[in-house]
Amino acid sequence: MALDADTRRAMLERVERFIREDVAPEAAAIDRADAFPRALFAKAADLGLFALGVPEAYGGLGRDIETPILLSERIARASAAFSLSFNNTTDAAVPILDAAQESIKRRYLPAIAKGAAIPCIAISEPQGGSDVASIRTVAVRKGDRYVIDGRKMWCTNAPVGDVFTVFAKTDQAGGHKGLSAFVVPAGTPGLVVGPAEPLIGLRGSPVAEVVFDGVEVPADHMLGAEGDGFRLAMLTLDESRLHCAATALGVATAALDLALGYARERVQFGQPIIRHQAIQSLLARRASELAAARALWREALARLLADHDRPASAYAGMAKLVCSELCMAITVDAVQVFGASGLSRNGTVERLMRDAKAFEIYDGTSQIQAAMIGKHLERHGLPFV
Ligand SMILES: Cc1cc2nc3c(=O)[nH]c(=O)nc-3n(C[C@H](O)[C@H](O)[C@H](O)COP(=O)(O)OP(=O)(O)OC[C@H]3O[C@@H](n4cnc5c(N)ncnc54)[C@H](O)[C@@H]3O)c2cc1C
């Protein structure tokens, strides 16, 4: 059960205060230091943010898909990096919630709900990001255990992670049907996390390589049955694409708002630059496009909540594609409206522009979203008729 409307409203108000008073003042420093903000994470945990996606039976506030997605957008207006670190914890718990045995849920979910354990998801590899079926990491059954060997890349929150959901081949000839998923706690011998990759954007939301060198887990740490991995990865991605779209919308809204504020104040040729038709038209078009993208995201979310079917997956892909590409375009335009000061590291819009690029890449690149949507159109027609 998700939160009732009054409880959710009260929580959103508390979170708005947290964003305003704690996240926003830290955002530039998080980016500059490229350091995971542990104190903010702890405050978010105290507010119950990590309990939102977890059923009450496991110490959460109820399995609520909608509220964390709405919060991702609000947090991203202040700090996209913190928004990603927050929403990745929700996404990384999805395979555990969906497919873990009862004993595994009881072992890991209460700590995740409290924010005491940070879950991560390890799908991508050095040779295979978009092509999930090409995963080379293997899990071989030995008696009542699985032994996992392979290398994962770009795992969000890995340097601070406590529980890894790793996708590995249990049948190497089986393509995507040979994929299985496992829960591996940090500290398991053979699991080594590399240093955080220095990215141009989303700095402070650490991504890193994770090596599995003869990592042994009990067989009950498999999520679902052998071969369930691809289904679990796709299930997780439908939800995480709406988180990504939310984060992109938050950044785009912040960038457009800053650009608008500047255009109303900045005077050139004797009048505020918003009165120059080129700037006025640019802002008007972007505001209209952003309103349309926000409506698409809401529709995609409503469909996912109503019925997690094929059209809902297509909608999640469409929302991710449209919102991430629009965010990139709007942040570039925001820098343009600010002129030279838009490029200054002492301003904000340059950070938003650097952050925006990743939304077109993680959770499936724009090309992969388009390919998925295209496949849906070919097989099933338009998802809205
Ligand atoms: C900030 C960030 C966080 C991330 N977090 C995680 C995480 O927590 N866990 C995780 O497992 N991974 C994570 N990733 C990895 C991410 O999911 C991959 O980067 C993404 O799937 C793309 O894979 P790739 O980088 O290997 O690019 P590739 O797959 O090598 O693609 C390279 C280029 O080729 C294009 N391309 C590839 N195949 C096709 C095709 N069939 N048709 C058309 N074009 C194609 C792509 O669109 C892209 O432009 C993260 C990445 C980033 C940047």
Coordinates of C-alpha atoms and ligand atoms in Angstrom, one line a residue:
M1 CA 0.0 0.0 0.0
A2 CA 1.3 3.5 -0.9
L3 CA 1.0 6.4 1.6
D4 CA -2.4 7.9 2.0
A5 CA -2.8 11.4 0.6
D6 CA -2.5 13.3 3.9
T7 CA 0.6 11.5 5.0
R8 CA 2.2 12.0 1.6
R9 CA 1.4 15.7 1.6
A10 CA 2.9 16.1 5.0
M11 CA 6.0 14.2 3.9
L12 CA 6.4 16.2 0.7
E13 CA 6.2 19.4 2.8
R14 CA 9.0 18.1 5.1
V15 CA 11.1 17.1 2.1
E16 CA 10.5 20.5 0.4
R17 CA 12.0 22.1 3.6
F18 CA 14.9 19.6 3.5
I19 CA 15.6 20.4 -0.2
R20 CA 15.4 24.2 0.5
E21 CA 17.4 24.3 3.7
D22 CA 19.8 21.4 3.3
V23 CA 20.2 20.2 -0.3
A24 CA 20.2 23.4 -2.2
P25 CA 22.9 25.2 -0.2
E26 CA 25.1 22.1 -0.6
A27 CA 24.6 21.5 -4.3
A28 CA 27.5 23.5 -5.6
A29 CA 29.9 22.2 -3.0
I30 CA 28.9 18.6 -3.7
D31 CA 29.7 19.2 -7.4
R32 CA 33.0 20.9 -6.7
A33 CA 34.2 18.3 -4.2
D34 CA 32.8 15.4 -6.2
A35 CA 32.2 13.7 -2.8
F36 CA 29.2 11.7 -1.8
P37 CA 27.2 13.8 0.7
R38 CA 26.9 11.3 3.7
A39 CA 25.3 13.9 6.0
L40 CA 22.6 14.7 3.6
F41 CA 22.0 11.0 3.0
A42 CA 21.6 10.5 6.7
K43 CA 19.1 13.4 7.0
A44 CA 17.1 11.9 4.0
A45 CA 17.0 8.6 5.9
D46 CA 15.7 10.3 9.1
L47 CA 12.9 11.8 6.9
G48 CA 12.0 8.3 5.8
L49 CA 12.9 8.8 2.1
F50 CA 14.4 5.3 1.8
A51 CA 11.4 3.7 3.5
L52 CA 9.0 4.9 0.8
G53 CA 9.6 2.0 -1.6
V54 CA 9.7 -0.7 1.0
P55 CA 6.6 -2.6 2.3
E56 CA 5.7 -2.2 6.0
A57 CA 6.4 -5.9 6.6
Y58 CA 10.1 -5.1 6.0
G59 CA 10.3 -1.9 8.0
G60 CA 9.2 0.5 5.2
L61 CA 6.3 2.9 4.9
G62 CA 4.6 0.8 2.2
R63 CA 5.5 0.0 -1.4
D64 CA 5.1 3.4 -3.0
I65 CA 6.3 3.8 -6.5
E66 CA 4.9 7.3 -7.1
T67 CA 6.2 9.4 -4.2
P68 CA 9.9 8.6 -4.8
I69 CA 9.5 9.5 -8.5
L70 CA 7.9 12.8 -7.6
L71 CA 10.6 13.5 -5.1
S72 CA 13.3 12.8 -7.6
E73 CA 12.0 15.7 -9.7
R74 CA 11.9 18.0 -6.7
I75 CA 15.4 17.1 -5.4
A76 CA 16.9 17.4 -8.9
R77 CA 15.9 21.1 -9.1
A78 CA 18.4 21.6 -6.3
S79 CA 21.0 18.8 -6.9
A80 CA 20.8 16.2 -9.7
A81 CA 23.6 14.3 -8.2
F82 CA 21.8 13.8 -4.9
S83 CA 18.6 13.0 -6.7
L84 CA 20.4 10.2 -8.6
S85 CA 22.0 8.8 -5.4
F86 CA 18.6 8.9 -3.7
N87 CA 16.5 7.4 -6.6
N88 CA 19.1 4.7 -7.4
T89 CA 18.5 3.2 -3.9
T90 CA 14.8 2.8 -4.8
D91 CA 15.6 1.3 -8.2
A92 CA 18.3 -1.1 -6.9
A93 CA 15.8 -2.5 -4.3
V94 CA 13.2 -3.4 -7.0
P95 CA 14.7 -6.9 -8.0
I96 CA 14.9 -7.8 -4.3
L97 CA 11.3 -6.7 -3.7
D98 CA 10.1 -8.5 -6.7
A99 CA 12.0 -11.8 -6.5
A100 CA 14.0 -12.4 -3.4
Q101 CA 13.1 -15.3 -1.1
E102 CA 11.4 -14.3 2.2
S103 CA 14.5 -14.8 4.3
I104 CA 16.6 -12.6 2.0
K105 CA 13.9 -9.8 2.0
R106 CA 14.0 -9.9 5.8
R107 CA 17.8 -9.8 5.9
Y108 CA 18.3 -6.8 3.6
L109 CA 15.1 -4.7 3.2
P110 CA 14.8 -3.3 6.8
A111 CA 18.4 -1.9 6.6
I112 CA 17.7 -0.4 3.1
A113 CA 14.4 1.2 4.4
K114 CA 16.3 2.8 7.3
G115 CA 19.1 4.1 5.0
A116 CA 21.5 2.0 6.9
A117 CA 22.4 -0.1 3.8
I118 CA 22.8 1.4 0.3
P119 CA 21.8 -0.9 -2.5
C120 CA 23.4 -0.8 -5.9
I121 CA 22.6 -2.4 -9.2
A122 CA 25.4 -4.0 -11.3
I123 CA 24.3 -4.7 -14.9
S124 CA 26.7 -2.8 -17.2
E125 CA 30.2 -4.2 -18.1
P126 CA 33.3 -2.8 -19.8
Q127 CA 32.4 -4.5 -23.2
G128 CA 28.6 -4.3 -22.8
G129 CA 26.3 -1.5 -21.7
S130 CA 23.4 -1.2 -24.1
D131 CA 23.7 -4.9 -25.1
V132 CA 22.5 -6.4 -21.8
A133 CA 22.4 -9.9 -23.3
S134 CA 26.1 -9.8 -24.0
I135 CA 27.0 -9.8 -20.3
R136 CA 30.1 -11.9 -19.6
T137 CA 30.0 -12.1 -15.8
V138 CA 29.2 -15.8 -14.9
A139 CA 27.6 -17.4 -11.9
V140 CA 28.4 -21.1 -11.6
R141 CA 26.5 -23.4 -9.2
K142 CA 28.7 -25.4 -6.8
G143 CA 26.6 -27.4 -4.4
D144 CA 24.5 -25.0 -2.3
R145 CA 26.4 -21.9 -3.5
Y146 CA 27.0 -19.8 -6.6
V147 CA 30.5 -18.6 -7.6
I148 CA 30.5 -15.3 -9.5
D149 CA 33.3 -14.0 -11.7
G150 CA 33.3 -10.9 -13.9
R151 CA 33.6 -7.1 -14.1
K152 CA 30.9 -4.5 -13.8
M153 CA 31.1 -0.8 -14.8
W154 CA 29.5 2.5 -13.9
C155 CA 27.6 1.2 -10.8
T156 CA 25.9 4.2 -9.1
N157 CA 26.7 4.4 -5.4
A158 CA 29.1 1.5 -5.6
P159 CA 31.9 3.2 -3.6
V160 CA 29.4 3.7 -0.7
G161 CA 27.3 0.6 -1.4
D162 CA 26.4 -2.1 1.0
V163 CA 24.2 -4.5 -1.0
F164 CA 24.9 -5.3 -4.7
T165 CA 22.3 -6.8 -7.1
V166 CA 24.5 -8.3 -9.8
F167 CA 23.4 -9.8 -13.1
A168 CA 25.3 -12.8 -14.4
K169 CA 25.1 -15.6 -16.9
T170 CA 24.0 -18.9 -15.4
D171 CA 23.7 -20.3 -19.0
Q172 CA 26.4 -18.8 -21.2
A173 CA 24.8 -20.0 -24.4
G174 CA 21.4 -18.8 -23.4
G175 CA 21.6 -15.1 -24.5
H176 CA 19.3 -12.9 -22.4
K177 CA 17.5 -16.1 -21.2
G178 CA 20.7 -17.2 -19.6
L179 CA 20.8 -14.2 -17.2
S180 CA 20.2 -14.5 -13.5
A181 CA 20.3 -12.0 -10.7
F182 CA 22.0 -12.3 -7.2
V183 CA 22.2 -10.3 -4.1
V184 CA 25.8 -9.9 -2.9
P185 CA 26.6 -8.0 0.4
A186 CA 29.6 -5.7 0.4
G187 CA 32.6 -7.3 2.1
T188 CA 32.1 -10.7 0.5
P189 CA 35.6 -12.0 -0.3
G190 CA 36.5 -11.4 -3.9
L191 CA 34.1 -8.3 -4.3
V192 CA 36.3 -5.3 -5.0
V193 CA 34.9 -1.8 -5.7
G194 CA 37.1 0.6 -7.7
P195 CA 37.5 4.3 -7.1
A196 CA 34.8 6.7 -8.3
E197 CA 35.0 7.6 -12.0
P198 CA 35.6 11.4 -12.4
L199 CA 32.6 12.4 -14.6
I200 CA 31.8 15.8 -16.0
G201 CA 28.4 15.9 -14.4
L202 CA 26.4 14.3 -11.5
R203 CA 29.6 14.8 -9.5
G204 CA 29.1 13.6 -5.9
S205 CA 26.9 10.7 -7.1
P206 CA 29.8 8.2 -7.3
V207 CA 29.9 5.5 -10.1
A208 CA 32.6 2.8 -10.1
E209 CA 33.8 -0.5 -11.4
V210 CA 32.9 -3.5 -9.3
V211 CA 35.0 -6.7 -9.8
F212 CA 33.7 -10.1 -8.8
D213 CA 36.6 -12.5 -8.4
G214 CA 35.4 -15.9 -7.3
V215 CA 32.7 -14.3 -5.2
E216 CA 30.6 -17.0 -3.4
V217 CA 27.0 -16.5 -2.3
P218 CA 24.6 -19.1 -0.9
A219 CA 22.1 -20.3 -3.5
D220 CA 19.2 -18.6 -1.7
H221 CA 20.8 -15.2 -2.7
M222 CA 19.6 -15.8 -6.3
L223 CA 16.6 -13.5 -7.1
G224 CA 13.9 -15.7 -8.6
A225 CA 14.9 -18.7 -10.6
E226 CA 17.8 -19.2 -13.0
G227 CA 17.0 -17.2 -16.2
D228 CA 14.9 -14.6 -14.4
G229 CA 17.6 -11.9 -14.7
F230 CA 16.5 -10.2 -18.0
R231 CA 12.9 -9.9 -16.8
L232 CA 14.1 -8.4 -13.5
A233 CA 16.5 -6.0 -15.3
M234 CA 13.7 -4.7 -17.6
L235 CA 11.2 -4.5 -14.7
T236 CA 13.8 -2.3 -12.8
L237 CA 14.5 -0.2 -15.9
D238 CA 10.8 0.7 -16.4
E239 CA 10.7 2.3 -13.0
S240 CA 14.3 3.8 -13.1
R241 CA 13.5 5.4 -16.5
L242 CA 10.8 7.4 -14.9
H243 CA 13.2 8.4 -12.1
C244 CA 15.7 9.5 -14.8
A245 CA 12.9 11.4 -16.6
A246 CA 12.0 13.0 -13.3
T247 CA 15.6 14.0 -12.6
A248 CA 15.9 15.5 -16.1
L249 CA 12.7 17.5 -15.6
G250 CA 13.9 18.8 -12.3
V251 CA 17.2 20.0 -13.9
A252 CA 15.4 21.4 -17.0
T253 CA 12.9 23.3 -14.8
A254 CA 15.6 24.8 -12.6
A255 CA 17.6 25.8 -15.7
L256 CA 14.6 27.4 -17.5
D257 CA 13.6 29.2 -14.3
L258 CA 17.1 30.6 -13.8
A259 CA 17.2 31.7 -17.5
L260 CA 13.9 33.4 -17.2
G261 CA 14.9 35.2 -14.1
Y262 CA 18.0 36.5 -15.8
A263 CA 16.2 37.4 -19.0
R264 CA 13.8 39.6 -17.0
E265 CA 16.7 41.4 -15.2
R266 CA 19.5 41.7 -17.7
V267 CA 19.2 44.9 -19.7
Q268 CA 20.8 45.2 -23.2
F269 CA 20.0 47.8 -25.8
G270 CA 17.9 49.6 -23.2
Q271 CA 15.5 46.9 -22.3
P272 CA 15.4 43.5 -20.5
I273 CA 16.6 40.9 -22.9
I274 CA 13.3 39.0 -22.6
R275 CA 11.8 41.8 -24.7
H276 CA 14.1 40.9 -27.5
Q277 CA 12.1 38.7 -29.7
A278 CA 14.8 36.0 -30.2
I279 CA 15.1 35.4 -26.4
Q280 CA 11.3 35.7 -25.8
S281 CA 10.6 33.1 -28.5
L282 CA 13.3 30.8 -27.2
L283 CA 11.9 30.9 -23.6
A284 CA 8.3 30.6 -24.8
R285 CA 9.1 27.5 -26.9
R286 CA 11.1 25.8 -24.2
A287 CA 8.4 26.5 -21.6
S288 CA 5.8 25.0 -23.9
E289 CA 8.0 21.9 -24.6
L290 CA 8.7 21.5 -20.9
A291 CA 5.0 21.6 -20.1
A292 CA 4.4 18.9 -22.7
A293 CA 7.3 16.8 -21.4
R294 CA 6.0 17.1 -17.8
A295 CA 2.5 15.9 -19.0
L296 CA 4.1 12.9 -20.8
W297 CA 6.0 11.9 -17.7
R298 CA 2.8 12.1 -15.6
E299 CA 1.0 10.0 -18.2
A300 CA 3.8 7.4 -18.2
L301 CA 3.8 7.3 -14.4
A302 CA 0.0 6.9 -14.3
R303 CA 0.2 4.0 -16.8
L304 CA 3.0 2.3 -14.8
L305 CA 0.9 2.6 -11.6
A306 CA -2.3 1.4 -13.3
D307 CA -1.0 -1.6 -15.2
H308 CA 2.7 -2.4 -15.7
D309 CA 2.0 -3.7 -19.3
R310 CA 3.7 -3.3 -22.6
P311 CA 2.3 0.2 -23.4
A312 CA 3.4 1.3 -19.9
S313 CA 7.0 0.2 -20.8
A314 CA 6.8 2.0 -24.1
Y315 CA 5.6 5.1 -22.3
A316 CA 8.5 4.9 -19.7
G317 CA 10.9 4.8 -22.7
M318 CA 9.2 7.8 -24.4
A319 CA 9.2 9.8 -21.2
K320 CA 12.9 9.1 -20.6
L321 CA 13.8 9.9 -24.2
V322 CA 11.8 13.2 -24.4
C323 CA 12.7 14.5 -20.9
S324 CA 16.4 13.7 -21.1
E325 CA 16.8 15.2 -24.6
L326 CA 14.8 18.3 -23.7
C327 CA 16.8 18.8 -20.5
M328 CA 20.0 18.8 -22.5
A329 CA 18.6 21.3 -25.0
I330 CA 17.2 23.6 -22.2
T331 CA 20.4 23.6 -20.2
V332 CA 22.4 24.6 -23.3
D333 CA 19.9 27.4 -24.0
A334 CA 20.1 28.5 -20.4
V335 CA 23.8 29.0 -20.7
Q336 CA 23.2 30.9 -23.9
V337 CA 20.7 33.3 -22.2
F338 CA 23.2 34.0 -19.5
G339 CA 25.9 34.9 -22.0
A340 CA 29.5 34.7 -20.7
S341 CA 28.3 34.4 -17.1
G342 CA 26.5 31.2 -18.1
L343 CA 30.0 29.6 -18.6
S344 CA 31.3 30.7 -15.2
R345 CA 32.0 28.0 -12.7
N346 CA 30.8 30.5 -10.1
G347 CA 27.3 30.3 -11.6
T348 CA 24.7 27.4 -11.6
V349 CA 23.6 26.9 -15.2
E350 CA 27.0 25.4 -16.3
R351 CA 26.6 22.7 -13.6
L352 CA 23.1 21.9 -14.9
M353 CA 24.4 21.6 -18.4
R354 CA 27.1 19.2 -17.3
D355 CA 24.6 17.2 -15.3
A356 CA 22.2 17.0 -18.2
K357 CA 24.3 14.9 -20.5
A358 CA 24.2 11.7 -18.4
F359 CA 20.4 11.5 -18.6
E360 CA 20.7 10.7 -22.3
I361 CA 23.1 7.8 -21.4
Y362 CA 22.2 6.0 -18.2
D363 CA 19.2 3.6 -17.9
G364 CA 19.5 3.1 -21.7
T365 CA 20.8 5.7 -24.1
S366 CA 18.5 7.8 -26.3
Q367 CA 19.3 5.5 -29.2
I368 CA 18.3 2.4 -27.2
Q369 CA 15.0 4.1 -26.0
A370 CA 14.2 4.9 -29.7
A371 CA 15.0 1.3 -30.7
M372 CA 12.7 0.0 -28.0
I373 CA 9.9 2.4 -28.8
G374 CA 10.4 1.6 -32.5
K375 CA 10.1 -2.2 -31.8
H376 CA 6.9 -1.6 -29.8
L377 CA 5.4 0.5 -32.7
E378 CA 6.3 -2.3 -35.2
R379 CA 4.8 -5.1 -33.1
H380 CA 1.9 -3.5 -31.3
G381 CA 1.2 -0.1 -32.9
L382 CA 0.9 3.2 -31.1
P383 CA 0.6 2.8 -27.3
F384 CA -2.1 5.5 -27.1
V385 CA -4.8 4.3 -29.5
Ligands
LIG1 C1 25.8 8.5 -14.3 C2 25.7 7.0 -14.7 C3 25.2 6.1 -13.9 C4 25.1 4.8 -14.2 N1 24.7 3.9 -13.3 C5 24.7 2.5 -13.6 C6 24.3 1.6 -12.6 O1 24.0 1.9 -11.4 N2 24.4 0.3 -12.9 C7 24.7 -0.1 -14.2 O2 24.7 -1.4 -14.4 N3 25.1 0.7 -15.1 C8 25.0 2.1 -14.9 N4 25.4 3.0 -15.8 C9 25.8 2.5 -17.1 C10 24.8 2.8 -18.2 O3 23.6 2.1 -18.0 C11 25.5 2.6 -19.6 O4 26.5 3.6 -19.7 C12 24.5 2.7 -20.7 O5 23.6 1.6 -20.7 C13 25.2 2.7 -22.1 O6 26.2 1.7 -22.2 P1 27.7 2.1 -22.6 O7 28.1 3.3 -21.9 O8 28.5 0.9 -22.5 O9 27.6 2.5 -24.1 P2 27.4 1.5 -25.4 O10 26.4 0.5 -25.2 O11 28.8 1.1 -25.7 O12 27.0 2.6 -26.5 C14 27.8 3.5 -27.1 C15 27.0 4.3 -28.2 O13 26.5 3.4 -29.1 C16 25.1 3.5 -29.2 N5 24.4 2.2 -29.5 C17 24.7 1.0 -28.9 N6 23.9 0.1 -29.3 C18 23.1 0.7 -30.2 C19 22.0 0.2 -31.1 N7 21.6 -1.1 -31.0 N8 21.4 1.1 -31.9 C20 21.8 2.4 -31.9 N9 22.8 2.9 -31.2 C21 23.4 2.0 -30.3 C22 24.7 4.1 -27.8 O14 23.4 4.7 -27.9 C23 25.8 5.0 -27.5 O15 25.6 6.2 -28.2 C24 25.5 4.3 -15.5 C25 26.0 5.3 -16.4 C26 26.1 6.6 -16.0 C27 26.7 7.6 -17.0

